Amino acid sequence: MQMTAEHKESKATGPATATRDIYIPSERVAVSGGGTPHVVAKDFSIYYGDFEAVKKVNAEILSKYVTAIIGPSGCGKSTFLRAINRMNDLIPSCHTSGILQFDGEDIYGKLTDEVLLRKKIGMVFQKPNPFPKSIFDNIAYGPRLHGMTDKKQLEEIVERSLRKAALWDEVSDRLERNALGLSGGQQQRLCVARTLAVEPEILLLDEPTSALDPKATAKIEDLIQELRGSYTIMIVTHNMQQASRVSDYTMFFYEGVLVEYAQTAQLFTNPKDRMTEDYITGRFS
Amino acid sequence: MTEEVKNDGQRSSAFVVSPQKRKMQKLAKNAGETLLLGIASFVAIVVLFIFYFVAVDAIPYFQLRGFTEFFTSTGWYPAGEPGEFGALAIIYGSAMVTFGSALLAVPMGIAAAVCLSDILPFSVRQYAKPIIEMLAAIPSVAFGFFALVILAPLLQSNGGPLLMWTWWVLAAPFLLLAVIVAADLLSARFAREENRRKMALLLQSLFGILAVLVLYVVGTKLNAIEIITGTNALNVSIILSFMALPTIVSVAEDALQSVGRELREGSYALGATRAETLLKTVLPAASSGILAAVILGIMRALGETMVVWMASGNSSHIPDPWFNYLEAVRTLTATIAGDMGEADQVTGSARYHVLFAMGLLLLVISFFSNLVSERIVVRQRKILSGQ
Amino acid sequence: MNLGTRKILDNSFTAVGMGSIVVMALALLVVLTPIVYNGVGAVFFTGTIEHRTMLYKEYGRGDSKTIEAQSATADRYRGEAYRMLSGFEAEMEGMTPEASREYRSKYAPVRAAMSSLLGPLPGDPQPMLTRFQYGQTRWEKAEEKLHDILYEKKWDYSDPTVMAKEFYVPRAEAFAGTKLAPLFGYVDKHLADMMQPQFTFYWGFFTDRSLDAHIFGGIWPEIQGTFFLAIGAMLFAFPLGVIAAVYFTEYAKEGFFTSILRSANSTLAGVPSIVFGLFGLAFFINTMKVSESKSVLAGSLTLAIMILPTIIRAAEEAILSVPKTYKEASLGLGSTKWNTIATVILPAALPGIITGGIISLGRAAGETAPIIFTAAVSVGSAIGIADVFSSPTPALSWNIYNLASEHEMASEIRHVQYGMVLSLVSIVLLLNLSAILLRAKISQKLKG
Ligand SMILES: Nc1ncnc2c1ncn2[C@@H]1O[C@H](COP(=O)(O)OP(=O)(O)O)[C@@H](O)[C@H]1O
Ligand SMILES: [Mg+2]
């Protein structure tokens, strides 16, 4: 990956430097085949009307690792995350400038088919949002969309996805039941499974545990650990313990600016920026 | 990285498609949206068509006969030779029954809306709502049938006593209240602290006797009334008020609900009673929405056909005296419904077109009322959301 | 103001509110009770032998043996009355011209009333109209006719300041000393024997064609016409309305044009129903010529544009109440917008949409004004499904008006009118009730 001068000067100490020199915390293992820039932002800004919610972000998100996004509420975490699979298209006033690339192609390019893009970049939302259908139909929704009709194949995918999401054992005997009957934590894992069933490359998680109790939260965190190495994962969280537990890299946003971006252990133990330090030590919410 | 080199030499990953395909996608999307837009515009087209086709058949009337007769004469003999087309009495009849029904429905509707939104507990409200929905659902011809077959004979045979009892039931509590309040206010104003109680008592008994007198005198007057015909403006006004009520209640209730809890709590916190809170704080805040409710309710009454056709007596004259609700009247809607049967054989005549002129009049009134009520609602929403 | 007064005012304010709701409930009760009570009487009533004979002859229904047996009994008793009539007629022949003339004028109403009670009298030519071929089919009507036979109605004009009062004079006095004198006592005593009253469940009221403009028979043509019109209207309005609602909720960009479209929708909702009738006549029939003159098609189209705004609003509300998260989830899985609408949003909104549809269906069934000039005829038989494009049809709403206001024997067939009103109100209220239940079920289901 070629580095531009502009890149180096940017405020965020992007892992542009880290690409070559991945810091591996003792309990973490490097993932094979990972570490290439999967999503790249260059001077990428996001606006709601005239309001610049995310300001000139320069960063590279590395494949197969878990990247956490932290920052006070309203700082643009969700906005940035949703920009990656163009979920912001739903908001009429929202538009972008600069460059955001996925696999070296412009996400906001003229030729981008956002439907195909979203198939590659799955998303799990803050509140579990299963469809009011059976568990099976929920998981099979994506594969069916993309043209799979064979019952056998669908069953296989459903089982595989549920196993990956560590939900299989709990629901294998009631796949025909309405998904709304599951507990909150189960619903959220179902949503992960549903996303996995379309076989995405990137998994975007926007505060996936904020609506869950501690036990369910722990299960989701375990799940993220399981999936690490197979998917590029980005997780927005307002819980710093969670960020430090599950992620390899952490981005700290403040008022739309990517203030600091570094290996998680480093960012939490030895932040370069005063603002980051204040935030993680709880000076402001 | 999953990249492939396409024939045209362009690099492309999984989510980037060829320009041609993208173009096709865009085209399909635009075509689809245009189609949807076309269907959604159908309603607007229909509205335009309604105005156009009613106007096209209404204008020939005015070309033939001008405006003066229609709006100023009370002579309505469309079948005469030559015909007379004075619609003044008919317009007046419409106004009269509409006003009469509003007089009954507006206070009741607002009171019921307040009751539903602020007074009744949720469990009771659950049962009150279906009542209103059912009242709204009953077909107008069923109301008309009731008015013609049951209410009209009743008014004709027992009109006087009926009026008297209604007067007693409605007026007695209000007069009693007025007595209490007036005595209280006057004694508070003119008596010294220690005498207030006695003064109030005195005034209460004084006013009380006066009130009973009024009740009695008016009551006997009403009792003596003989209603010549049961199919009259009063009958129709009563029934139309039933029909306008559901509209008024539901729209007004929405308006009241949209006034936030904070406002109410602020008032209660100052020691206001519920009635005071509602009358002085909530109702004024919701006033524009309630006005919209009233307009919509009135439109419902003005536009109603079957009840007035069946039970208003269809007599084209201005009652004497002009406020006499016990006389038969005739309305625009009933005239259109009743005369078209005979008129459509002579399509092209003034007799045919004058009915469209009446339709146009109704249409224009309903259009502007709607416009006004819509503006009012939008404005209130803006104010309440603090813009 | 002192606190006591304020409290009283507060309570009376509450009372006014509650009172208004009670008044509404009472209004509903007062309107519905007579309709239900009398409407049921169209189907369950005490029928006479005339009713059974009529059903047998005109509709081929009933057990001929029983009917013959009962007829025979009835005829025995009637024969006696007929003999008195003919005896008196013979007696009059022998009177002086003056006396004869006077008796004749008094006798004519008696004879007419007898004929109305029992059907054509012996020696009368067979009447052309079915209504005169039978006597009274319902017991309460027979009793009314008996009263007509026994008493003469007179008006008391003695007090010129008030309206004249009616009073009744027994006819027997006028015929005292003649051969007719015993008739009144006889008819009074043997009414039941002559009419053979019997509890009747006339289910055919809903399925029979009408006979002689609803003097006899049922209301099937009206029921069928109402269904044709309402369902026809739904066929046009429902798909259009749902698609328009999808556009408004999912595609429309807020702006001048959209606000115009929305205004148009509420304008259409406020157009008086009779104006729809005028429009239907001027546009669908006179301009588009969808049919020669009135037809079910023209009526359905007119009703369709009338209910369109309601359907659009209900569908919009239902779609908006689908949680936004469903949409996000579906799009996030790589679904296209259209696919998301078709597979997630519409299914989730469907119960709400159907609720709105059902209520509109009821509205279309109940409306009269729009079909007066476009689809409704007073008398007519049920039309075939193939005729909907060209034939008008009777319909409940229109025929209630027509029978109650314009029928030449309106007061004689109140039971039919009540039966029609009850049928119409039941159809509409049942539709509404099912909508209410459906809605309750949805909200329960959404809760999980
Ligand atoms: N739909 C929207 N329209 C306008 N402004 C928005 C919208 N969504 C978010 N914002 C604004 O953008 C900023 C970032 O929001 P968001 O990304 O949701 O923050 P976070 O997820 O970090 O809490 C906030 O100031 C917020 O008010
Ligand atoms: Mg957020």
XYZ file of N, CA and C in Angstrom, chain B residues 11-145:
405
model
N -10.789 -2.593 -14.110
C -10.748 -3.385 -12.895
C -12.086 -3.295 -12.196
N -12.479 -4.380 -11.629
C -13.774 -4.321 -10.989
C -13.845 -5.335 -9.871
N -14.271 -4.888 -8.706
C -14.457 -5.851 -7.637
C -15.940 -6.224 -7.562
N -16.305 -6.952 -6.545
C -17.610 -7.599 -6.517
C -18.781 -6.628 -6.559
N -18.564 -5.408 -6.077
C -19.728 -4.529 -5.963
C -19.760 -3.425 -7.001
N -18.762 -3.462 -7.885
C -18.779 -2.436 -8.925
C -19.232 -3.081 -10.214
N -20.184 -2.443 -10.860
C -20.734 -3.035 -12.068
C -20.340 -2.210 -13.273
N -20.553 -2.742 -14.434
C -20.158 -2.033 -15.648
C -21.062 -0.823 -15.861
N -20.540 0.186 -16.549
C -21.340 1.397 -16.764
C -22.678 1.090 -17.410
N -22.683 0.154 -18.371
C -23.940 -0.159 -19.037
C -24.953 -0.691 -18.034
N -24.469 -1.611 -17.184
C -25.387 -2.226 -16.245
C -25.915 -1.174 -15.272
N -24.991 -0.306 -14.825
C -25.389 0.739 -13.886
C -26.460 1.625 -14.507
N -26.238 1.918 -15.794
C -27.175 2.766 -16.506
C -28.549 2.111 -16.563
N -28.505 0.821 -16.862
C -29.762 0.082 -16.934
C -30.473 0.099 -15.577
N -29.658 -0.121 -14.533
C -30.241 -0.124 -13.191
C -30.921 1.212 -12.896
N -30.180 2.290 -13.212
C -30.720 3.628 -12.976
C -32.019 3.822 -13.737
N -31.972 3.359 -14.992
C -33.126 3.532 -15.865
C -34.341 2.795 -15.307
N -34.082 1.546 -14.898
C -35.169 0.729 -14.366
C -35.743 1.385 -13.116
N -34.817 1.887 -12.275
C -35.250 2.501 -11.033
C -36.104 3.735 -11.336
N -35.610 4.561 -12.267
C -36.369 5.771 -12.597
C -37.722 5.435 -13.203
N -37.701 4.417 -14.063
C -38.964 4.020 -14.694
C -39.948 3.572 -13.628
N -39.434 2.746 -12.705
C -40.303 2.250 -11.633
C -40.858 3.379 -10.805
N -39.968 4.316 -10.444
C -40.431 5.410 -9.588
C -41.414 6.310 -10.318
N -41.171 6.484 -11.605
C -42.097 7.305 -12.373
C -43.474 6.662 -12.420
N -43.454 5.341 -12.583
C -44.724 4.622 -12.605
C -45.463 4.815 -11.281
N -44.717 4.635 -10.185
C -45.314 4.827 -8.862
C -45.866 6.236 -8.723
N -45.043 7.192 -9.164
C -45.465 8.584 -9.071
C -46.757 8.787 -9.851
N -46.787 8.152 -11.030
C -47.992 8.270 -11.851
C -49.215 7.795 -11.098
N -49.061 6.646 -10.444
C -50.210 6.098 -9.719
C -50.568 6.991 -8.537
N -49.521 7.488 -7.851
C -49.796 8.349 -6.698
C -50.442 9.652 -7.151
N -50.081 10.108 -8.354
C -50.660 11.357 -8.851
C -52.117 11.179 -9.268
N -52.511 9.923 -9.356
C -53.871 9.630 -9.760
C -54.881 10.423 -8.941
N -54.612 10.491 -7.638
C -55.539 11.199 -6.756
C -55.645 12.669 -7.171
N -54.482 13.276 -7.435
C -54.496 14.686 -7.826
C -55.249 14.855 -9.140
N -55.009 13.899 -10.043
C -55.694 13.980 -11.338
C -57.207 13.876 -11.130
N -57.598 12.952 -10.257
C -59.023 12.786 -9.981
C -59.615 14.093 -9.453
N -58.891 14.738 -8.523
C -59.397 15.988 -7.966
C -59.574 17.025 -9.070
N -58.553 17.121 -9.933
C -58.656 18.066 -11.056
C -59.858 17.729 -11.927
N -59.996 16.439 -12.225
C -61.111 16.001 -13.066
C -62.451 16.353 -12.432
N -62.538 16.122 -11.129
C -63.808 16.414 -10.469
C -64.141 17.896 -10.639
N -63.153 18.735 -10.347
C -63.402 20.174 -10.517
C -63.772 20.474 -11.963
N -63.000 19.910 -12.879
C -63.223 20.223 -14.279
C -64.618 19.787 -14.735
N -64.942 18.535 -14.453
C -66.196 18.028 -15.006
C -67.431 18.607 -14.332
N -67.307 18.910 -13.037
C -68.434 19.564 -12.387
C -68.557 20.996 -12.907
N -67.401 21.663 -13.057
C -67.436 23.054 -13.529
C -67.952 23.130 -14.959
N -67.502 22.200 -15.797
C -67.896 22.241 -17.203
C -69.416 22.148 -17.356
N -70.029 21.378 -16.468
C -71.475 21.284 -16.540
C -72.185 22.368 -15.733
N -71.412 23.064 -14.895
C -72.030 24.128 -14.095
C -72.024 25.451 -14.851
N -70.955 25.692 -15.604
C -70.802 26.989 -16.271
C -71.953 27.299 -17.234
N -72.394 26.312 -18.018
C -73.510 26.625 -18.931
C -74.714 27.215 -18.215
N -74.924 26.793 -16.966
C -76.048 27.368 -16.244
C -75.861 28.873 -16.090
N -74.666 29.258 -15.626
C -74.440 30.682 -15.394
C -74.436 31.455 -16.705
N -73.977 30.786 -17.780
C -74.045 31.452 -19.082
C -75.498 31.690 -19.487
N -76.317 30.710 -19.183
C -77.724 30.841 -19.564
C -78.459 31.856 -18.707
N -78.210 31.822 -17.403
C -79.055 32.571 -16.486
C -78.338 33.625 -15.661
N -77.022 33.684 -15.738
C -76.305 34.675 -14.933
C -76.233 34.252 -13.479
N -75.631 35.130 -12.665
C -75.421 34.791 -11.262
C -76.529 35.295 -10.354
N -77.122 36.403 -10.737
C -77.996 37.118 -9.802
C -79.131 36.242 -9.290
N -79.832 35.620 -10.207
C -80.998 34.852 -9.796
C -80.613 33.749 -8.820
N -79.563 33.023 -9.163
C -79.144 31.867 -8.380
C -78.887 32.253 -6.924
N -78.182 33.364 -6.741
C -77.761 33.705 -5.385
C -78.727 34.625 -4.643
N -79.674 35.245 -5.342
C -80.498 36.223 -4.627
C -81.993 35.914 -4.620
N -82.424 35.028 -5.499
C -83.866 34.772 -5.541
C -84.211 33.516 -4.754
N -85.424 33.508 -4.194
C -85.849 32.322 -3.467
C -86.849 31.495 -4.269
N -87.124 31.923 -5.487
C -88.085 31.187 -6.303
C -87.432 29.975 -6.956
N -87.840 28.792 -6.564
C -87.234 27.572 -7.107
C -88.309 26.758 -7.790
N -88.479 26.993 -9.122
C -89.429 26.203 -9.897
C -88.744 25.712 -11.144
N -87.818 24.772 -11.000
C -87.018 24.366 -12.160
C -87.869 23.744 -13.257
N -89.035 23.199 -12.877
C -89.849 22.527 -13.888
C -90.817 23.493 -14.550
N -90.860 24.736 -14.062
C -91.830 25.690 -14.594
C -91.512 26.094 -16.020
N -92.466 26.786 -16.623
C -92.270 27.306 -17.983
C -92.526 28.794 -17.969
N -91.574 29.673 -17.933
C -90.150 29.352 -17.856
C -89.758 28.979 -16.430
N -88.644 28.277 -16.267
C -88.211 27.844 -14.942
C -87.645 28.993 -14.122
N -87.743 28.807 -12.821
C -87.074 29.752 -11.920
C -86.017 28.990 -11.150
N -84.854 29.597 -11.013
C -83.739 28.869 -10.416
C -83.117 29.623 -9.246
N -83.941 30.229 -8.403
C -83.400 30.948 -7.255
C -83.015 29.967 -6.162
N -81.711 29.938 -5.839
C -81.237 28.936 -4.893
C -81.026 29.507 -3.496
N -81.411 30.752 -3.312
C -81.101 31.390 -2.033
C -81.695 30.611 -0.861
N -82.961 30.231 -1.001
C -83.600 29.517 0.103
C -82.936 28.169 0.336
N -82.454 27.575 -0.744
C -81.811 26.266 -0.627
C -80.455 26.409 0.044
N -79.707 27.433 -0.379
C -78.426 27.701 0.274
C -78.668 27.996 1.744
N -79.712 28.779 1.991
C -80.031 29.110 3.375
C -80.377 27.851 4.173
N -81.136 26.958 3.539
C -81.500 25.710 4.217
C -80.271 24.893 4.577
N -79.328 24.805 3.642
C -78.082 24.096 3.918
C -77.374 24.722 5.102
N -77.282 26.059 5.052
C -76.585 26.761 6.133
C -77.293 26.511 7.455
N -78.604 26.520 7.405
C -79.379 26.388 8.626
C -79.164 25.031 9.296
N -79.291 23.955 8.542
C -79.130 22.645 9.178
C -77.675 22.423 9.584
N -76.756 22.971 8.790
C -75.356 22.831 9.158
C -75.077 23.557 10.462
N -75.578 24.780 10.546
C -75.381 25.553 11.766
C -76.031 24.859 12.960
N -77.258 24.387 12.742
C -77.968 23.712 13.827
C -77.203 22.500 14.335
N -76.692 21.710 13.392
C -75.976 20.512 13.826
C -74.676 20.894 14.523
N -74.021 21.965 14.030
C -72.780 22.395 14.670
C -73.051 22.861 16.090
N -74.168 23.550 16.263
C -74.537 24.061 17.579
C -74.623 22.919 18.594
N -75.123 21.776 18.128
C -75.231 20.629 19.029
C -73.924 19.853 19.113
N -73.293 19.660 17.952
C -72.167 18.722 17.905
C -70.864 19.326 18.409
N -70.665 20.625 18.196
C -69.366 21.191 18.540
C -69.096 21.153 20.049
N -70.002 21.687 20.875
C -69.711 21.611 22.315
C -69.612 20.167 22.810
N -70.549 19.341 22.331
C -70.509 17.953 22.781
C -69.245 17.261 22.312
N -68.874 17.522 21.070
C -67.691 16.874 20.510
C -66.427 17.268 21.249
N -66.289 18.564 21.529
C -65.092 19.019 22.228
C -65.065 18.452 23.645
N -66.218 18.497 24.311
C -66.267 17.948 25.666
C -65.895 16.470 25.661
N -66.432 15.747 24.686
C -66.128 14.311 24.632
C -64.654 14.088 24.331
N -64.089 14.919 23.452
C -62.672 14.759 23.126
C -61.812 15.007 24.357
N -62.142 16.063 25.094
C -61.395 16.362 26.317
C -61.502 15.186 27.282
N -62.722 14.686 27.383
C -62.976 13.564 28.279
C -62.120 12.369 27.883
N -62.087 12.094 26.587
C -61.331 10.930 26.120
C -59.838 11.116 26.338
N -59.347 12.317 26.078
C -57.897 12.476 26.120
C -57.393 12.724 27.536
N -58.217 13.330 28.392
C -57.663 13.750 29.684
C -58.366 13.190 30.911
N -59.595 12.766 30.763
C -60.343 12.448 31.975
C -60.538 10.954 32.168
N -61.011 10.286 31.137
C -61.318 8.869 31.314
C -60.046 8.060 31.508
N -60.098 7.060 32.394
C -58.967 6.143 32.491
C -58.907 5.280 31.243
N -57.733 4.753 30.992
C -57.514 4.023 29.743
C -58.529 2.900 29.546
N -58.848 2.208 30.647
C -59.730 1.047 30.524
C -61.100 1.444 29.987
N -61.603 2.613 30.417
C -62.913 3.064 29.941
C -62.806 3.561 28.505
N -61.702 4.247 28.239
C -61.513 4.811 26.912
C -61.581 3.725 25.840
N -61.045 2.554 26.184
C -61.065 1.441 25.245
C -62.471 1.128 24.763
N -63.445 1.323 25.688
C -64.815 1.015 25.294
C -65.492 2.199 24.622
N -65.045 3.396 24.947
C -65.658 4.585 24.355
C -65.291 4.711 22.883
N -64.070 4.317 22.552
C -63.609 4.486 21.164
C -64.458 3.716 20.155
N -64.719 2.443 20.400
C -65.557 1.716 19.439
C -66.945 2.337 19.272
N -67.477 2.936 20.331
C -68.773 3.599 20.202
C -68.681 4.683 19.136
N -67.627 5.470 19.237
C -67.458 6.552 18.276
C -67.242 5.987 16.882
N -66.443 4.924 16.805
C -66.190 4.339 15.493
C -67.478 3.785 14.882
N -68.294 3.168 15.736
C -69.548 2.618 15.220
C -70.474 3.733 14.749
N -70.531 4.793 15.528
C -71.365 5.927 15.150
C -70.920 6.466 13.793
N -69.603 6.476 13.593
C -69.075 6.976 12.327
C -69.361 6.008 11.190
N -69.477 4.729 11.534
C -69.594 3.729 10.470
C -71.023 3.555 9.969
N -71.997 3.879 10.794
C -73.389 3.649 10.384
C -73.681 4.426 9.106
N -74.178 3.755 8.086
C -74.425 4.412 6.805
C -75.424 5.556 6.958
N -75.222 6.597 6.164
C -76.059 7.777 6.325
C -77.520 7.466 6.009
N -77.748 6.513 5.127
C -79.134 6.211 4.775
C -79.862 5.578 5.967
N -79.103 4.891 6.828
C -79.719 4.320 8.025
C -80.124 5.431 8.987
N -79.270 6.434 9.107
C -79.633 7.600 9.916
C -80.854 8.292 9.318
N -80.831 8.414 7.987
C -81.951 9.067 7.317
C -83.251 8.317 7.569
N -83.171 7.010 7.508
C -84.339 6.173 7.759
C -84.852 6.384 9.177
